PDB file of C-alpha atoms in Angstrom:
ATOM      1  CA  MET A   1     135.710  79.694  31.731  1.00 75.00           C
ATOM      2  CA  LEU A   2     138.035  80.172  28.758  1.00 73.00           C
ATOM      3  CA  GLU A   3     140.980  79.068  30.887  1.00 82.00           C
ATOM      4  CA  LEU A   4     139.166  75.844  31.842  1.00 72.00           C
ATOM      5  CA  PHE A   5     138.440  75.167  28.169  1.00 69.00           C
ATOM      6  CA  ALA A   6     142.096  75.739  27.239  1.00 66.00           C
ATOM      7  CA  TRP A   7     143.366  73.387  29.963  1.00 80.00           C
ATOM      8  CA  SER A   8     140.781  70.776  28.974  1.00 71.00           C
ATOM      9  CA  LEU A   9     141.948  70.968  25.377  1.00 67.00           C
ATOM     10  CA  VAL A  10     145.593  70.593  26.450  1.00 68.00           C
ATOM     11  CA  ALA A  11     144.672  67.575  28.593  1.00 65.00           C
ATOM     12  CA  ILE A  12     142.797  65.927  25.711  1.00 69.00           C
ATOM     13  CA  LEU A  13     145.691  66.498  23.307  1.00 61.00           C
ATOM     14  CA  LEU A  14     148.142  65.091  25.856  1.00 62.00           C
ATOM     15  CA  VAL A  15     146.040  61.952  26.347  1.00 60.00           C
ATOM     16  CA  VAL A  16     145.756  61.455  22.567  1.00 59.00           C
ATOM     17  CA  TRP A  17     149.499  61.951  22.111  1.00 57.00           C
ATOM     18  CA  LEU A  18     150.383  59.566  24.963  1.00 56.00           C
ATOM     19  CA  GLY A  19     147.968  56.975  23.582  1.00 56.00           C
ATOM     20  CA  ILE A  20     149.586  57.125  20.169  1.00 53.00           C
ATOM     21  CA  VAL A  21     153.095  56.973  21.610  1.00 51.00           C
ATOM     22  CA  ALA A  22     152.257  54.127  24.004  1.00 52.00           C
ATOM     23  CA  PHE A  23     150.081  51.974  21.739  1.00 52.00           C
ATOM     24  CA  GLY A  24     150.660  53.179  18.200  1.00 57.00           C
ATOM     25  CA  PRO A  25     153.449  52.319  15.815  1.00 60.00           C
ATOM     26  CA  PRO A  26     156.864  53.784  16.583  1.00 66.00           C
ATOM     27  CA  TYR A  27     158.214  56.683  14.560  1.00 73.00           C
ATOM     28  CA  VAL A  28     161.547  55.815  12.957  1.00 76.00           C
ATOM     29  CA  PRO A  29     162.735  58.019  10.072  1.00 81.00           C
ATOM     30  CA  THR A  30     164.177  56.677   6.819  1.00 90.00           C
ATOM     31  CA  LEU A  31     167.882  57.373   6.328  1.00 90.00           C
ATOM     32  CA  SER A  32     168.454  60.099   3.702  1.00 93.00           C
ATOM     33  CA  LYS A  33     171.214  58.141   1.960  1.00 94.00           C
ATOM     34  CA  ASP A  34     168.957  55.094   1.522  1.00 95.00           C
ATOM     35  CA  LEU A  35     166.043  57.234   0.338  1.00 97.00           C
ATOM     36  CA  GLU A  36     168.095  59.024  -2.326  1.00 96.00           C
ATOM     37  CA  GLU A  37     169.415  55.695  -3.605  1.00 97.00           C
ATOM     38  CA  VAL A  38     165.987  54.063  -3.952  1.00 97.00           C
ATOM     39  CA  ILE A  39     164.445  57.127  -5.612  1.00 97.00           C
ATOM     40  CA  LYS A  40     167.208  57.024  -8.236  1.00 97.00           C
ATOM     41  CA  THR A  41     166.731  53.259  -8.686  1.00 97.00           C
ATOM     42  CA  LEU A  42     162.965  53.664  -9.148  1.00 98.00           C
ATOM     43  CA  LYS A  43     163.367  56.742 -11.369  1.00 98.00           C
ATOM     44  CA  ILE A  44     160.572  58.553  -9.506  1.00 98.00           C
ATOM     45  CA  GLY A  45     159.331  61.549 -11.476  1.00 98.00           C
ATOM     46  CA  ALA A  46     156.348  63.511 -12.778  1.00 98.00           C
ATOM     47  CA  LYS A  47     154.716  60.382 -14.247  1.00 98.00           C
ATOM     48  CA  ASP A  48     154.375  58.804 -10.787  1.00 99.00           C
ATOM     49  CA  HIS A  49     151.903  58.878  -7.919  1.00 99.00           C
ATOM     50  CA  VAL A  50     153.685  57.780  -4.744  1.00 99.00           C
ATOM     51  CA  VAL A  51     151.834  56.740  -1.584  1.00 99.00           C
ATOM     52  CA  ASP A  52     153.554  56.515   1.807  1.00 99.00           C
ATOM     53  CA  LEU A  53     151.637  54.407   4.334  1.00 98.00           C
ATOM     54  CA  GLY A  54     152.643  55.723   7.748  1.00 96.00           C
ATOM     55  CA  CYS A  55     154.283  58.818   6.271  1.00 97.00           C
ATOM     56  CA  GLY A  56     155.767  60.029   9.572  1.00 95.00           C
ATOM     57  CA  ASP A  57     157.497  63.378   9.120  1.00 96.00           C
ATOM     58  CA  GLY A  58     156.919  63.466   5.346  1.00 98.00           C
ATOM     59  CA  LYS A  59     160.530  62.836   4.327  1.00 98.00           C
ATOM     60  CA  ILE A  60     159.601  60.417   1.519  1.00 98.00           C
ATOM     61  CA  LEU A  61     156.717  62.633   0.371  1.00 99.00           C
ATOM     62  CA  LEU A  62     158.993  65.661   0.163  1.00 98.00           C
ATOM     63  CA  ALA A  63     161.768  63.831  -1.698  1.00 98.00           C
ATOM     64  CA  CYS A  64     159.328  62.476  -4.310  1.00 99.00           C
ATOM     65  CA  ALA A  65     157.418  65.775  -4.675  1.00 99.00           C
ATOM     66  CA  LYS A  66     160.720  67.563  -5.367  1.00 98.00           C
ATOM     67  CA  ARG A  67     161.125  65.235  -8.358  1.00 98.00           C
ATOM     68  CA  GLY A  68     157.688  66.172  -9.707  1.00 98.00           C
ATOM     69  CA  ALA A  69     155.711  63.152  -8.475  1.00 99.00           C
ATOM     70  CA  ARG A  70     152.192  63.421  -7.098  1.00 99.00           C
ATOM     71  CA  VAL A  71     152.349  62.128  -3.506  1.00 99.00           C
ATOM     72  CA  SER A  72     149.853  60.966  -0.893  1.00 99.00           C
ATOM     73  CA  GLY A  73     150.589  60.061   2.689  1.00 99.00           C
ATOM     74  CA  VAL A  74     148.527  58.680   5.530  1.00 98.00           C
ATOM     75  CA  GLU A  75     149.598  58.871   9.167  1.00 97.00           C
ATOM     76  CA  LEU A  76     147.947  57.974  12.483  1.00 93.00           C
ATOM     77  CA  ASN A  77     149.827  60.508  14.606  1.00 93.00           C
ATOM     78  CA  PRO A  78     148.248  63.991  14.281  1.00 93.00           C
ATOM     79  CA  PHE A  79     151.498  65.711  15.250  1.00 93.00           C
ATOM     80  CA  LEU A  80     153.408  63.936  12.469  1.00 95.00           C
ATOM     81  CA  VAL A  81     150.599  64.803  10.018  1.00 97.00           C
ATOM     82  CA  TRP A  82     151.110  68.465  10.887  1.00 98.00           C
ATOM     83  CA  ILE A  83     154.897  68.133  10.425  1.00 98.00           C
ATOM     84  CA  SER A  84     154.411  66.367   7.060  1.00 98.00           C
ATOM     85  CA  ARG A  85     152.047  69.071   5.841  1.00 99.00           C
ATOM     86  CA  TYR A  86     154.436  71.788   6.968  1.00 98.00           C
ATOM     87  CA  ARG A  87     157.464  70.162   5.305  1.00 98.00           C
ATOM     88  CA  THR A  88     155.626  69.691   1.990  1.00 98.00           C
ATOM     89  CA  ARG A  89     153.817  73.068   1.977  1.00 98.00           C
ATOM     90  CA  LEU A  90     155.731  74.331  -1.088  1.00 98.00           C
ATOM     91  CA  PHE A  91     154.300  71.459  -3.151  1.00 98.00           C
ATOM     92  CA  LYS A  92     150.629  71.756  -2.080  1.00 95.00           C
ATOM     93  CA  ASP A  93     149.441  71.279  -5.657  1.00 97.00           C
ATOM     94  CA  ARG A  94     150.693  67.676  -5.728  1.00 98.00           C
ATOM     95  CA  VAL A  95     150.775  66.625  -2.047  1.00 98.00           C
ATOM     96  CA  ASP A  96     147.969  65.143   0.046  1.00 99.00           C
ATOM     97  CA  VAL A  97     148.593  64.156   3.673  1.00 99.00           C
ATOM     98  CA  SER A  98     145.726  62.473   5.542  1.00 98.00           C
ATOM     99  CA  LEU A  99     145.199  61.710   9.199  1.00 97.00           C
ATOM    100  CA  GLY A 100     143.979  58.147   9.408  1.00 97.00           C
ATOM    101  CA  ASP A 101     144.469  54.427   9.686  1.00 95.00           C
ATOM    102  CA  MET A 102     146.651  53.151   6.859  1.00 95.00           C
ATOM    103  CA  TRP A 103     144.960  49.740   6.963  1.00 95.00           C
ATOM    104  CA  ARG A 104     141.722  51.419   5.837  1.00 95.00           C
ATOM    105  CA  TYR A 105     143.367  53.648   3.260  1.00 95.00           C
ATOM    106  CA  LYS A 106     142.249  53.045  -0.322  1.00 92.00           C
ATOM    107  CA  LEU A 107     145.060  53.553  -2.785  1.00 95.00           C
ATOM    108  CA  PRO A 108     144.328  56.106  -5.509  1.00 96.00           C
ATOM    109  CA  GLU A 109     143.751  54.514  -8.942  1.00 94.00           C
ATOM    110  CA  GLU A 110     146.902  56.083 -10.375  1.00 97.00           C
ATOM    111  CA  THR A 111     149.239  54.835  -7.597  1.00 98.00           C
ATOM    112  CA  SER A 112     152.575  53.722  -9.041  1.00 98.00           C
ATOM    113  CA  HIS A 113     154.625  53.168  -5.858  1.00 99.00           C
ATOM    114  CA  VAL A 114     153.718  52.422  -2.234  1.00 99.00           C
ATOM    115  CA  PHE A 115     156.376  53.047   0.415  1.00 98.00           C
ATOM    116  CA  VAL A 116     156.233  51.328   3.811  1.00 97.00           C
ATOM    117  CA  PHE A 117     158.534  51.138   6.823  1.00 94.00           C
ATOM    118  CA  PHE A 118     156.873  48.633   9.136  1.00 90.00           C
ATOM    119  CA  ALA A 119     158.124  46.405  11.927  1.00 88.00           C
ATOM    120  CA  GLU A 120     158.369  42.740  10.975  1.00 90.00           C
ATOM    121  CA  LYS A 121     155.279  41.841  13.019  1.00 92.00           C
ATOM    122  CA  PHE A 122     153.115  43.981  10.678  1.00 93.00           C
ATOM    123  CA  MET A 123     154.366  42.432   7.427  1.00 96.00           C
ATOM    124  CA  PRO A 124     151.778  39.574   7.321  1.00 96.00           C
ATOM    125  CA  LYS A 125     148.995  42.172   7.693  1.00 96.00           C
ATOM    126  CA  LEU A 126     150.635  44.214   4.928  1.00 97.00           C
ATOM    127  CA  LYS A 127     150.527  41.136   2.692  1.00 96.00           C
ATOM    128  CA  GLU A 128     146.738  40.958   3.263  1.00 96.00           C
ATOM    129  CA  TYR A 129     146.434  44.685   2.508  1.00 96.00           C
ATOM    130  CA  VAL A 130     148.371  44.244  -0.750  1.00 96.00           C
ATOM    131  CA  ALA A 131     146.213  41.244  -1.740  1.00 95.00           C
ATOM    132  CA  HIS A 132     143.071  43.324  -1.158  1.00 95.00           C
ATOM    133  CA  GLN A 133     144.439  46.234  -3.224  1.00 94.00           C
ATOM    134  CA  LYS A 134     145.372  43.819  -6.036  1.00 92.00           C
ATOM    135  CA  SER A 135     141.844  42.367  -5.963  1.00 92.00           C
ATOM    136  CA  GLN A 136     140.584  45.927  -6.592  1.00 91.00           C
ATOM    137  CA  GLY A 137     142.636  46.031  -9.805  1.00 90.00           C
ATOM    138  CA  ARG A 138     145.511  48.141  -8.464  1.00 91.00           C
ATOM    139  CA  HIS A 139     148.994  47.643  -9.955  1.00 95.00           C
ATOM    140  CA  PHE A 140     151.952  49.212  -8.153  1.00 98.00           C
ATOM    141  CA  ARG A 141     155.450  48.692  -6.838  1.00 98.00           C
ATOM    142  CA  LEU A 142     155.683  48.073  -3.095  1.00 98.00           C
ATOM    143  CA  VAL A 143     158.847  49.576  -1.622  1.00 98.00           C
ATOM    144  CA  SER A 144     159.539  48.187   1.853  1.00 98.00           C
ATOM    145  CA  TYR A 145     162.308  49.613   4.020  1.00 96.00           C
ATOM    146  CA  GLY A 146     164.197  47.031   6.059  1.00 91.00           C
ATOM    147  CA  PHE A 147     161.701  44.172   6.097  1.00 94.00           C
ATOM    148  CA  SER A 148     160.580  41.512   3.618  1.00 95.00           C
ATOM    149  CA  LEU A 149     157.043  40.576   2.682  1.00 96.00           C
ATOM    150  CA  PRO A 150     156.442  36.967   3.854  1.00 95.00           C
ATOM    151  CA  GLY A 151     156.392  34.433   1.031  1.00 95.00           C
ATOM    152  CA  GLU A 152     157.329  37.008  -1.623  1.00 96.00           C
ATOM    153  CA  ILE A 153     160.639  37.455  -3.406  1.00 97.00           C
ATOM    154  CA  PRO A 154     161.594  41.062  -4.141  1.00 98.00           C
ATOM    155  CA  SER A 155     161.904  41.817  -7.848  1.00 98.00           C
ATOM    156  CA  GLU A 156     164.682  44.247  -6.960  1.00 97.00           C
ATOM    157  CA  LYS A 157     166.687  45.536  -3.999  1.00 97.00           C
ATOM    158  CA  SER A 158     168.127  48.982  -3.416  1.00 96.00           C
ATOM    159  CA  GLY A 159     170.171  49.291  -0.247  1.00 94.00           C
ATOM    160  CA  ALA A 160     167.839  48.486   2.664  1.00 95.00           C
ATOM    161  CA  PHE A 161     164.744  48.631   0.408  1.00 97.00           C
ATOM    162  CA  ASN A 162     162.953  45.561  -0.963  1.00 98.00           C
ATOM    163  CA  ILE A 163     160.973  46.317  -4.123  1.00 98.00           C
ATOM    164  CA  TYR A 164     158.012  44.161  -5.188  1.00 98.00           C
ATOM    165  CA  ASN A 165     155.912  44.425  -8.359  1.00 97.00           C
ATOM    166  CA  PHE A 166     152.148  43.975  -7.917  1.00 94.00           C
TER     167      PHE A 166
END
């Protein structure tokens, strides 16, 4: 009976993983060189609360936590959530990684920077998300890797990152 339960659990996890891989957003990591450059440009430090929407393997969370920032990440893929939590385990006091849909994620009041690395087809939806967050009284810098927000002009650029003030 226990063996049947174990195989059933493995089958369920495999179906979930395949569903995320087949229909979910792709996982593409941020280049370390680009990340270091933008963190220096933004002067991320202990005064900041950084949110990474679609935090993947936690690379951005870890880099910002090492500089003293409070960081929050949300990720749809449970395996990447586990990796993010493992990578940031030494900074548990200032790191929060959630499993969930980033489009439903409510930014913490103290959010100073929001990092995203989306495909171009998701940028119009991101613009709606930003408008909703602004309507809730949130003020933050949106840091988009590789893609521009439609109809918006970045206030600053750092390598492949477009930086917007909201």
